[in-house]
Coordinates of C-alpha atoms in Angstrom, one line a residue:
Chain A
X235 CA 0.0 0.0 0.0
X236 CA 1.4 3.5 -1.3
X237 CA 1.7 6.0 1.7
X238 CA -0.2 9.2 0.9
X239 CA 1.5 11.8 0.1
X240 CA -0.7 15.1 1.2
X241 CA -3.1 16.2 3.1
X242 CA -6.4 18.5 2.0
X243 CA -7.5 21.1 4.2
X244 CA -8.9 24.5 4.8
X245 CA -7.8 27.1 6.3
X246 CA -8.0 31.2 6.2
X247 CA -5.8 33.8 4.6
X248 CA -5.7 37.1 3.8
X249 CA -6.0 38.0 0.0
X250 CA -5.4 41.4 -1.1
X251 CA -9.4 42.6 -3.0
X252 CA -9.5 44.9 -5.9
X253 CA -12.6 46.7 -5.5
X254 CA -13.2 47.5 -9.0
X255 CA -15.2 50.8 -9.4
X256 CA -15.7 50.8 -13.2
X257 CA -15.4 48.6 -15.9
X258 CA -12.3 50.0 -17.7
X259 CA -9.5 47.8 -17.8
X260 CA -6.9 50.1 -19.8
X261 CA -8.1 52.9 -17.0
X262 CA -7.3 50.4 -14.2
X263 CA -4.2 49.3 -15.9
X264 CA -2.7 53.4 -15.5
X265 CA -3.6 53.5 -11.8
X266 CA -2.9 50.4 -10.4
X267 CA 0.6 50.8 -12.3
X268 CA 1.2 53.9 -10.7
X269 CA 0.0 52.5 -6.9
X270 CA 2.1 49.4 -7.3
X271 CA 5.5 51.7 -7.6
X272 CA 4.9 53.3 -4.8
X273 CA 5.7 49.2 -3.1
X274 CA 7.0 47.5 -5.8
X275 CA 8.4 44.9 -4.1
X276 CA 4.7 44.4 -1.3
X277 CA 3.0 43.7 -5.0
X278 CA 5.6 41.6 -6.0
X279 CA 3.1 38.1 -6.6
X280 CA 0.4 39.2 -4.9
X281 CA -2.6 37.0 -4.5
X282 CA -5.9 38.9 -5.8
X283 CA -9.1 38.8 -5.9
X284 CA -12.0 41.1 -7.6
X285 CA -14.4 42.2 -6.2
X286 CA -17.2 43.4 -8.5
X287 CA -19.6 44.4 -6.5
X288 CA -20.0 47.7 -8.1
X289 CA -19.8 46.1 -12.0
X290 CA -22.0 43.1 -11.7
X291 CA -24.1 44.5 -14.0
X292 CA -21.7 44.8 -17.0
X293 CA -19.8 42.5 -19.1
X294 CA -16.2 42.0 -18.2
X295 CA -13.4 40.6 -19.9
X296 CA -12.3 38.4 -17.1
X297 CA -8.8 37.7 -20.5
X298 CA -8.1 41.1 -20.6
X299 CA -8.3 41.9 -17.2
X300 CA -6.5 38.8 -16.2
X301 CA -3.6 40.0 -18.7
X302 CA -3.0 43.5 -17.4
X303 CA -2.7 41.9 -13.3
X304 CA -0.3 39.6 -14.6
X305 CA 1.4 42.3 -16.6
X306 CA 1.6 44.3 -13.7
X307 CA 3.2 40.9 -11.9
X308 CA 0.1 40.1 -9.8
X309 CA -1.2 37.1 -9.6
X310 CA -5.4 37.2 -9.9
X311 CA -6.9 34.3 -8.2
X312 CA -10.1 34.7 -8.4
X313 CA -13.7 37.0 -8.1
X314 CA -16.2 37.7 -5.5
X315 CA -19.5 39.2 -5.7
X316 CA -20.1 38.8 -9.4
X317 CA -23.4 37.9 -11.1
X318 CA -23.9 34.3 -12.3
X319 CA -22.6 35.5 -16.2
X320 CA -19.8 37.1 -14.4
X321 CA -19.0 33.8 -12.2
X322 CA -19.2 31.6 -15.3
X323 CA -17.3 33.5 -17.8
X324 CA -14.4 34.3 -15.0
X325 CA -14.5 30.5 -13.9
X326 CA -13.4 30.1 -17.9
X327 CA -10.6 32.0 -17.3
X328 CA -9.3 29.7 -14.6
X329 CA -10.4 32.5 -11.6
X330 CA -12.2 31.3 -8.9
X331 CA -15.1 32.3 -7.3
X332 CA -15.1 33.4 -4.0
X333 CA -17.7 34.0 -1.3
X334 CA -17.1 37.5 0.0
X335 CA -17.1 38.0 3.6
X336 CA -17.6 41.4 4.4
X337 CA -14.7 43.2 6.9
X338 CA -14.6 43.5 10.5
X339 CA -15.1 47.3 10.2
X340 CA -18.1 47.6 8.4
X341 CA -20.0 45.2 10.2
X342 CA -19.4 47.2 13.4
X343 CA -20.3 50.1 11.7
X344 CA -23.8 48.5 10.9
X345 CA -24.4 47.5 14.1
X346 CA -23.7 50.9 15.2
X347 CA -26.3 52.6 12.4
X348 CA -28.8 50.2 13.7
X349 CA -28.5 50.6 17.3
X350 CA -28.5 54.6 16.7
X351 CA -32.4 53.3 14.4
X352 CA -33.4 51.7 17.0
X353 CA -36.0 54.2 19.3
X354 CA -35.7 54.1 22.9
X355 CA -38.5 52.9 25.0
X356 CA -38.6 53.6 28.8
X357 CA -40.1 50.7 31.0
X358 CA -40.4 50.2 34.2
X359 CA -38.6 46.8 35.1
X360 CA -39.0 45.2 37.9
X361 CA -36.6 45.0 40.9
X362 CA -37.2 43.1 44.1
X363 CA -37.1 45.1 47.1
X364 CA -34.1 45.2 49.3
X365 CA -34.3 43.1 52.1
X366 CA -32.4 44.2 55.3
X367 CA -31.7 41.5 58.1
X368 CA -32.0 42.8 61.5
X369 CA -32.2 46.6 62.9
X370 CA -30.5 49.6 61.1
X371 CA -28.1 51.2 63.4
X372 CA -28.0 54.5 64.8
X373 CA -25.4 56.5 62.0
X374 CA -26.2 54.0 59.4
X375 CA -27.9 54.7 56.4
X376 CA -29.7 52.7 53.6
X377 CA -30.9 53.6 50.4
X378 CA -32.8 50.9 48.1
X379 CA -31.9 52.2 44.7
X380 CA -35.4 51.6 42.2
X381 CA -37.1 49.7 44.6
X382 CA -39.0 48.9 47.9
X383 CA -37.5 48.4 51.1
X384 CA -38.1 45.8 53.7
X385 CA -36.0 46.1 57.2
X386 CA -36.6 42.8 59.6
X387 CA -36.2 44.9 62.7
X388 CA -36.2 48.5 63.8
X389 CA -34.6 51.7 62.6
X390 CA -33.1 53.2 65.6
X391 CA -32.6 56.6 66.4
X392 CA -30.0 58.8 63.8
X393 CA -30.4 56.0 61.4
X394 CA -32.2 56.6 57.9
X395 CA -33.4 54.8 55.0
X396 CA -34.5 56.0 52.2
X397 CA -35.9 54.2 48.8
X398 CA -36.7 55.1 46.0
X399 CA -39.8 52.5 46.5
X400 CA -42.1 52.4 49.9
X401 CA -40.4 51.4 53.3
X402 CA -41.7 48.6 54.9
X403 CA -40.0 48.3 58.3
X404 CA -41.0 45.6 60.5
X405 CA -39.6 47.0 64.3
X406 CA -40.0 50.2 65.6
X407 CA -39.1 53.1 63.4
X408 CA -37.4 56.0 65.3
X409 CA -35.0 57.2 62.9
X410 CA -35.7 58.3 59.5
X411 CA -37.6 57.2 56.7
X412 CA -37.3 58.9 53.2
X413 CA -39.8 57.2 50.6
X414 CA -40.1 58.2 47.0
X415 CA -36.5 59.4 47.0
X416 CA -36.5 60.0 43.1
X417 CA -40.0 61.5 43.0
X418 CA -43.1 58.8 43.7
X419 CA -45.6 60.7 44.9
X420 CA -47.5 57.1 45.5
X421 CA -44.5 55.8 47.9
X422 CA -45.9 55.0 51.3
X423 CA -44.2 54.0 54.9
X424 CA -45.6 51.1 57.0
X425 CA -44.0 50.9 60.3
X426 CA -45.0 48.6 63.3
X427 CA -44.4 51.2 65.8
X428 CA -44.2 54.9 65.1
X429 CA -41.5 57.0 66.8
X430 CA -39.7 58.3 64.0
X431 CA -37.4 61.6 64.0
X432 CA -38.4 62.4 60.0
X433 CA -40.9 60.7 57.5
X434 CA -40.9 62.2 54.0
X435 CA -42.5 60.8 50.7
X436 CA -41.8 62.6 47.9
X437 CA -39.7 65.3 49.3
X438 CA -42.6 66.0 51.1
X439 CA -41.6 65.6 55.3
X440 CA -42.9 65.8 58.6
X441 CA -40.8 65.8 61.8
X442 CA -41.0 64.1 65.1
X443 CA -43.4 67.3 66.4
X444 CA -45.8 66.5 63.8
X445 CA -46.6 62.9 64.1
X446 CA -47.2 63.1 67.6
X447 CA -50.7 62.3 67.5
X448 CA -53.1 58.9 68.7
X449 CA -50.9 56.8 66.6
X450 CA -47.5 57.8 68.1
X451 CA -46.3 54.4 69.1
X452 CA -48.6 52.7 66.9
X453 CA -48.1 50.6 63.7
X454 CA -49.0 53.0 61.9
X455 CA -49.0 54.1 57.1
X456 CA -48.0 57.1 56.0
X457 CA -48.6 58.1 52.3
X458 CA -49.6 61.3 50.8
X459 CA -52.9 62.0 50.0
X460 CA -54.8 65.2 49.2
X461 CA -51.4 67.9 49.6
X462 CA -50.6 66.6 53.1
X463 CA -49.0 63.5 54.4
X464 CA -51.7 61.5 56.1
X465 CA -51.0 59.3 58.8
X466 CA -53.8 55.9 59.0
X467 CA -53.5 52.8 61.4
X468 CA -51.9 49.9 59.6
X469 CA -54.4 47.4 60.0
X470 CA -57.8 49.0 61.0
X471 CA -60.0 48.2 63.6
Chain B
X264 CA -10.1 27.9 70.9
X265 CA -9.5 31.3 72.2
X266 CA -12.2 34.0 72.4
X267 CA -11.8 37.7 71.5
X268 CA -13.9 39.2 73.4
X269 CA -14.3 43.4 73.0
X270 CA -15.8 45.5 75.7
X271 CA -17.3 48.4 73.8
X272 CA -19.7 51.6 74.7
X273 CA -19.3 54.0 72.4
X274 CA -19.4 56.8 75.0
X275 CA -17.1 57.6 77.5
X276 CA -17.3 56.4 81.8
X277 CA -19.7 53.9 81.6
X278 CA -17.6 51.6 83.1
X279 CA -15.9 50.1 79.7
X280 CA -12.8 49.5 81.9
X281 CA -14.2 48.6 85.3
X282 CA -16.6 45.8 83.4
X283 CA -13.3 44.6 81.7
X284 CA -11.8 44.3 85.0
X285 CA -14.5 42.6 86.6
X286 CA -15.1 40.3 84.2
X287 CA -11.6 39.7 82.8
X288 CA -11.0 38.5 86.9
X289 CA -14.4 36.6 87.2
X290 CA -13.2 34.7 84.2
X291 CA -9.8 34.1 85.2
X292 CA -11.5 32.6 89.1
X293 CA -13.2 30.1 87.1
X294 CA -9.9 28.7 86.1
X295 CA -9.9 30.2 82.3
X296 CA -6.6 31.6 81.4
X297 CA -7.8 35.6 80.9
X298 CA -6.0 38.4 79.5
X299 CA -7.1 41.9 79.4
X300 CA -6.3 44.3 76.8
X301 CA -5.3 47.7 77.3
X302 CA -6.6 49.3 73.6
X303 CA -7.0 52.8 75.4
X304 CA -3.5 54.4 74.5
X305 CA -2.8 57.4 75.6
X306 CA -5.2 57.2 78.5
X307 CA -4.4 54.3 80.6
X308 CA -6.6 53.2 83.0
X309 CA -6.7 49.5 83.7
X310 CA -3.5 49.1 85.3
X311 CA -5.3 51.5 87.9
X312 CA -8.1 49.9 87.9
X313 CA -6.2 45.9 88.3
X314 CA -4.0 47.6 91.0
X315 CA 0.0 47.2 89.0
X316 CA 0.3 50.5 87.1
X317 CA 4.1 50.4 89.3
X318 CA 4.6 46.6 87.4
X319 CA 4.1 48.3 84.4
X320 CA 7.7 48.2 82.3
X321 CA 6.9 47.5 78.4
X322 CA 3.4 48.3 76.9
X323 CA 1.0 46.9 74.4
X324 CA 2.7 49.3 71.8
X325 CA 6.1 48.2 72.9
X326 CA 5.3 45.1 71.3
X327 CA 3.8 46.3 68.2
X328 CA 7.1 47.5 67.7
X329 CA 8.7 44.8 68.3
X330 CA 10.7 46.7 71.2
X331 CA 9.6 43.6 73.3
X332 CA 8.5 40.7 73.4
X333 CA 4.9 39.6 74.9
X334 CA 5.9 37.6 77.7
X335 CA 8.0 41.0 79.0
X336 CA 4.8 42.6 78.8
X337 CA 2.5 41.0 79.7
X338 CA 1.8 41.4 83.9
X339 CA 0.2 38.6 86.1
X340 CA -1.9 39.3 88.6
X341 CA -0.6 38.7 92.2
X342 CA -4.5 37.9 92.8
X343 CA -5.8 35.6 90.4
X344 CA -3.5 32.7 89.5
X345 CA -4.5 33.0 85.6
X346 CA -5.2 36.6 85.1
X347 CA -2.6 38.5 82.7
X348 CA -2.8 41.9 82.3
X349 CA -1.4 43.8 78.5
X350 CA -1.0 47.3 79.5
X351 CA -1.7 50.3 77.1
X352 CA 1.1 53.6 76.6
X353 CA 0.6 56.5 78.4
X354 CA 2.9 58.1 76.1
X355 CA 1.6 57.6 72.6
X356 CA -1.7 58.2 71.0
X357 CA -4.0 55.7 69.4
X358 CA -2.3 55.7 65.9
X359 CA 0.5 53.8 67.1
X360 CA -1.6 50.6 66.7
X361 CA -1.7 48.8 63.4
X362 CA -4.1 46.5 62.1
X363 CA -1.3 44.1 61.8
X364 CA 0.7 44.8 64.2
X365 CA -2.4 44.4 67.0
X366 CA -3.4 40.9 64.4
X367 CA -0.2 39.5 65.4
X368 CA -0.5 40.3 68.9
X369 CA -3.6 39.0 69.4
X370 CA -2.6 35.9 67.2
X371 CA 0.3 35.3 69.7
X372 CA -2.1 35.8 73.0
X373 CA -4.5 33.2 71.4
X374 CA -1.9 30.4 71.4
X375 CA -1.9 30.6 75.5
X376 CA -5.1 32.2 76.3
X377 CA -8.9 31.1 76.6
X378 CA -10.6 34.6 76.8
X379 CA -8.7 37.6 75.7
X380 CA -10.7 41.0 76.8
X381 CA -10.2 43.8 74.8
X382 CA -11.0 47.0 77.0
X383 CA -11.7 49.6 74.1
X384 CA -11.6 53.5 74.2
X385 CA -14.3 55.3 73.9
X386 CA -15.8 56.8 70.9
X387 CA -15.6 55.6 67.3
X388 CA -12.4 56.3 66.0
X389 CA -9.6 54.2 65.1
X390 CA -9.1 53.3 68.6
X391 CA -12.1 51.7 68.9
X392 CA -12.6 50.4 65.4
X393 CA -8.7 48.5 66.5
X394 CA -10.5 47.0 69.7
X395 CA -13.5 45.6 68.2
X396 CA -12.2 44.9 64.5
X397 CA -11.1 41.4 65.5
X398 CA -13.7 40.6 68.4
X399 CA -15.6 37.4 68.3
X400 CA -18.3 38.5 70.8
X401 CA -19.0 42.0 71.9
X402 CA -20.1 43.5 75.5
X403 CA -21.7 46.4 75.0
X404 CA -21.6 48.4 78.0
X405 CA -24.7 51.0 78.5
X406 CA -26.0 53.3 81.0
X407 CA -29.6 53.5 81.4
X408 CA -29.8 56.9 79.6
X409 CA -30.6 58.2 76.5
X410 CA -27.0 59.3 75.0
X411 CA -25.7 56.1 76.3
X412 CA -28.3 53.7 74.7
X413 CA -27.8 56.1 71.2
X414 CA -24.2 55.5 71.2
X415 CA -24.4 51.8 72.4
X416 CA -26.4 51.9 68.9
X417 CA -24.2 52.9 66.5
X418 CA -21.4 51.1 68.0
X419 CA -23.6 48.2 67.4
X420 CA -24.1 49.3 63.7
X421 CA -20.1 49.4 63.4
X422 CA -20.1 46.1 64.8
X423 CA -22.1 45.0 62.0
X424 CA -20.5 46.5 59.6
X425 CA -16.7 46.9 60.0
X426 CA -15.9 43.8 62.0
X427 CA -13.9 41.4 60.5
X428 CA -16.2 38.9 60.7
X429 CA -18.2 41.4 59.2
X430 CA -16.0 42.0 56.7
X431 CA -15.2 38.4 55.6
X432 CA -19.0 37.7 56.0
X433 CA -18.5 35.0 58.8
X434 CA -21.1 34.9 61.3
X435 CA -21.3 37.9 63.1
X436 CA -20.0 39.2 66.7
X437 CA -22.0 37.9 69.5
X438 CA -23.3 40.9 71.2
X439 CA -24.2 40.9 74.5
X440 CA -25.3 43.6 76.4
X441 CA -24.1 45.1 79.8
X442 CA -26.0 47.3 81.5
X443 CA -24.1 49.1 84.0
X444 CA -25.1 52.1 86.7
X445 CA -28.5 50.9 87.2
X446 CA -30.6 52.0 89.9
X447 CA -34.4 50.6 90.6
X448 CA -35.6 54.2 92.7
X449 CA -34.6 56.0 89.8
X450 CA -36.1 54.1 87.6
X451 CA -39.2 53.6 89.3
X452 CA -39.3 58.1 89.7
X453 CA -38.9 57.7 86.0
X454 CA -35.5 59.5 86.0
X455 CA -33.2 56.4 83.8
X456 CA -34.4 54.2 81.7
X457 CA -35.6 50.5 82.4
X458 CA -34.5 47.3 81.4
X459 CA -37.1 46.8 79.2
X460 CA -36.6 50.4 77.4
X461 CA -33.0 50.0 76.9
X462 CA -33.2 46.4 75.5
X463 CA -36.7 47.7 73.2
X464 CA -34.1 49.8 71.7
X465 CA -30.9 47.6 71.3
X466 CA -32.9 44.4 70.7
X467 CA -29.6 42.8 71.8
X468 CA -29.2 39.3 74.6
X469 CA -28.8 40.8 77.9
X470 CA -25.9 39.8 79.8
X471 CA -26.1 41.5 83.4
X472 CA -27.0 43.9 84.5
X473 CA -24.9 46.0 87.4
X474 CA -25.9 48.2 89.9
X475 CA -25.1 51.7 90.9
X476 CA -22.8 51.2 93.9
X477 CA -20.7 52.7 96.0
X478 CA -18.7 49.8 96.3
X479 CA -17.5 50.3 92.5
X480 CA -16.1 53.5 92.9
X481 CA -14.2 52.3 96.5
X482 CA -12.9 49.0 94.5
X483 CA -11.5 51.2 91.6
X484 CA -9.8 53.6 93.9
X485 CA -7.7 50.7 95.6
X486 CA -7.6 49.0 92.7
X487 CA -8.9 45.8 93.3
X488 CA -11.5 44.7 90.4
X489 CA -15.3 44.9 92.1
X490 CA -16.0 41.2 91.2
X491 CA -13.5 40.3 93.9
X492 CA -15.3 42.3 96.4
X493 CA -18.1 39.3 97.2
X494 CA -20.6 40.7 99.4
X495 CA -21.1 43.7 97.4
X496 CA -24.0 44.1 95.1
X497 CA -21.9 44.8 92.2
X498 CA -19.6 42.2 92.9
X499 CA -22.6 39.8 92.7
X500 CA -24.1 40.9 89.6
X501 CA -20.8 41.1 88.0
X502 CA -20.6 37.0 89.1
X503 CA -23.7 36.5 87.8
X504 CA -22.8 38.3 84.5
X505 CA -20.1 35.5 84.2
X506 CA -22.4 33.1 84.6
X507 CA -24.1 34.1 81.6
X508 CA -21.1 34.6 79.1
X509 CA -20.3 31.0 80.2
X510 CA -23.6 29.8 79.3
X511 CA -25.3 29.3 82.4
X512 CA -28.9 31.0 83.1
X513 CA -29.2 33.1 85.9
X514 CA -32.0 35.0 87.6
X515 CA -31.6 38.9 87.4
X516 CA -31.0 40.1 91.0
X517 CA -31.1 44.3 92.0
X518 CA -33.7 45.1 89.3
X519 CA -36.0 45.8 92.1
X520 CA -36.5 49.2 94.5
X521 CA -35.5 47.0 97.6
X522 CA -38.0 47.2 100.8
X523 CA -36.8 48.8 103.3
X524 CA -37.9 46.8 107.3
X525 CA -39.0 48.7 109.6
X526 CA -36.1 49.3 111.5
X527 CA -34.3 51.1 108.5
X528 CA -36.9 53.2 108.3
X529 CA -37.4 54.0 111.9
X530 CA -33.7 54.1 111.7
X531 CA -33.3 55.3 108.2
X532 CA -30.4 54.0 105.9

């Protein structure tokens, strides 16, 4: 048994493409001749393929065109882009046909144009509410960015939490609450015993001297209603 | 295993130092191998307090430095077979300590000791933050008033926060609460705070509670720690507080206004 001798695979490399704008070869022959002294020697051989994206409507002679690359000591290997009469008469002329796979840049580019297409819609998305474990500190402060808050103990006094949600807390609250933070005029504070320093909902805030009142002590809601803050029992009667 | 065990306030003379003393001793009696930690640089007071601030040659930050070594430092107590004693400097101030230099100290102590009490400084600078950064279980000392209970509460919050344990999100410090100063008549005229108010606030296990005595202030001056003084009220509740930390459940004694007989008040007294 005869060993074999090679080995048939595929792999990538990078051809130089001739973008060719118009269909005249003797045209193409001036320019390219003056581009390729600039390098000389880079040309030297070059692979290269056409790419006639911009002529697949015209009839080219794939001979001719072949002959001035040569000429010009390229070495044409085959098309991309052409129309099925341009495929078949440059296949003739012992060129290949390519499949054209577009650059890096200009995909990014597109991606780009379509993102800037695309219009903007604002929706609210839902975030589950911050939950904190045990009893906010004196000095320490909370803030539930976009959403609720839920404390599993007091708020002791000098402590705050703010949301941008409502406050549930679950203790006593004697610091201060901030609901609404960013403007929710629908926020509300529940609170199992009221003895806070400061409640506010949507910027709008009472002090200590103002909730003193029957349900002082109690479990107690605060939301806004009617231009006022308006303090109600949290479960009635 | 070796407990660090941080004696915290927050504010100033509650008895931070006094409870360290007390309890540092009470530990030591029931044969655990104590030491108490001096974090108070700058303003010494438990070598007053323990009775050797004349024993005192090399300091806590003399071996931070590495200008000693900790047996040199470290002073037993003539009373108490297994009580040690780490003095703070009276000549530097509280930046002297290092988170690792105070680490490695505290690593060395737990090789040899079963409790290590850290008496901390008040307020919440870095003082404080050394003495309770590496704490496994927290006393928080408070006086039955307002300010106390409010700082007692945000020392709590740092505890929660800025621990170590904290920090590396292991279980956090044990707190325990230590209510010091208390006195039932003024309580009951509505002048301190009660049990009940202060713990409704701190929502934290009581530990003891100690009352106000004159016995405390006598025990400091000579510089004998009040547990050792048995048949005074403090004394007791201190023993009892022990008790607790070790696990045991005790009753609360001296929450009550106590009835006077009739002699006493044919007498007075």
């Amino acid at each position: 048994m005869s060993e074999q001798i090679f080995e048939l695979k595929g792999n990538l490399f990078t051809l130089s493409v001739l973008n060719l704008y118009k269909n005249d070869i003797q045209e193409l022959s001036k320019q390219l001749d003056e581009k390729i002294s600039q390098a000389p020697k880079f040309f030297y051989g070059a692979p290269i393929v056409i790419n006639l994206k911009f002529i697949s409507d015209q009839k080219v002679n794939f001979a001719e065109l072949k002959q001035v690359l040569v000429a010009l000591q390229l070495n044409p290997v085959g098309v991309c882009n052409g129309s099925d009469t341009q495929n078949a008469s440059a296949k003739e002329n012992m060129l290949s046909v390519l499949n054209y796979s577009q650059d890096v840049k200009p995909k990014v580019a597109k991606v780009a144009n379509s993102a800037l297409n695309t219009s903007i819609i604002e929706k609210e998305v839902y975030l589950p509410a911050q939950v904190i474990q045990g009893t906010v500190r004196s000095g320490q402060q909370v803030y539930a960015k976009d959403r609720d808050i839920i404390v599993l103990g007091a708020v002791s006094h000098g402590a705050e939490v703010i949301a941008d949600g409502n406050i549930h807390i679950y203790g006593a609250l004697r610091g201060r609450a901030i609901a609404g933070a960013k403007g929710n005029i629908q926020a509300q504070i529940f609170c199992q015993k009221l003895e806070a320093e400061l409640v506010s909902i949507d910027g709008n805030y009472w002090i200590s001297d103002s909730l003193q009142g029957d349900l002082w002590g109690q479990a107690a809601a605060i939301q806004y209603k009617d231009d006022s803050l308006e303090i109600t029992a949290l479960v009635k009667g | 295993m070796a407990k660090v065990i941080v004696v915290t306030s927050g504010k100033g003379g509650v008895g931070k130092t006094t409870s360290s003393a007390a309890i540092g001793t009470g530990l030591a009696v029931k044969g655990y191998k104590t030491v108490i930690v001096d974090f108070d640089i700058g303003l010494r007071n438990l070598d007053l307090i323990m009775g050797c601030e004349r024993r005192v040659v090399y300091d806590f930050v003399n071996v931070i430095n590495g200008e000693s070594n900790l047996n040199q430092a470290l002073i037993k107590d003539k009373r108490v077979e297994k009580l040690f004693i780490l003095p703070a400097s009276q000549t530097r101030d509280k930046d002297a300590l290092t988170k690792e230099g105070v680490e490695r100290v505290l690593n060395e102590l737990k090789q040899e000791f079963d409790f290590i009490i850290c008496d901390s400084p008040a307020g919440i600078e870095a003082g404080a933050m050394m003495a309770l950064y590496f704490a496994d279980e927290a006393i928080v000392t408070t006086n039955p008033e307002v300010s106390s209970v409010r700082d007692s509460d945000r020392i709590l919050g740092i505890l929660h926060s800025k621990s170590k344990r904290a920090e590396e999100g292991l279980d956090g410090v044990k707190e325990h609460l230590l209510l010091t100063r208390y006195n039932p008549e003024r309580v009951e005229k509505g002048e301190m705070l009660s049990v009940e108010d202060v713990q409704d606030i701190l929502a934290i296990d009581l530990l003891g509670v100690i009352p106000e005595s004159p016995s405390v202030l006598s025990a400091s001056n000579s510089g004998q720690p009040v547990i050792l003084d048995i048949d005074s009220d403090a004394g007791k509740a201190y023993q009892d507080t022990i008790d607790r930390l070790l696990g045991e459940e005790i009753d609360y004694r001296f929450l009550q206004v106590r009835k006077k007989g009739i002699l006493k008040r044919i007498f007075g007294g």
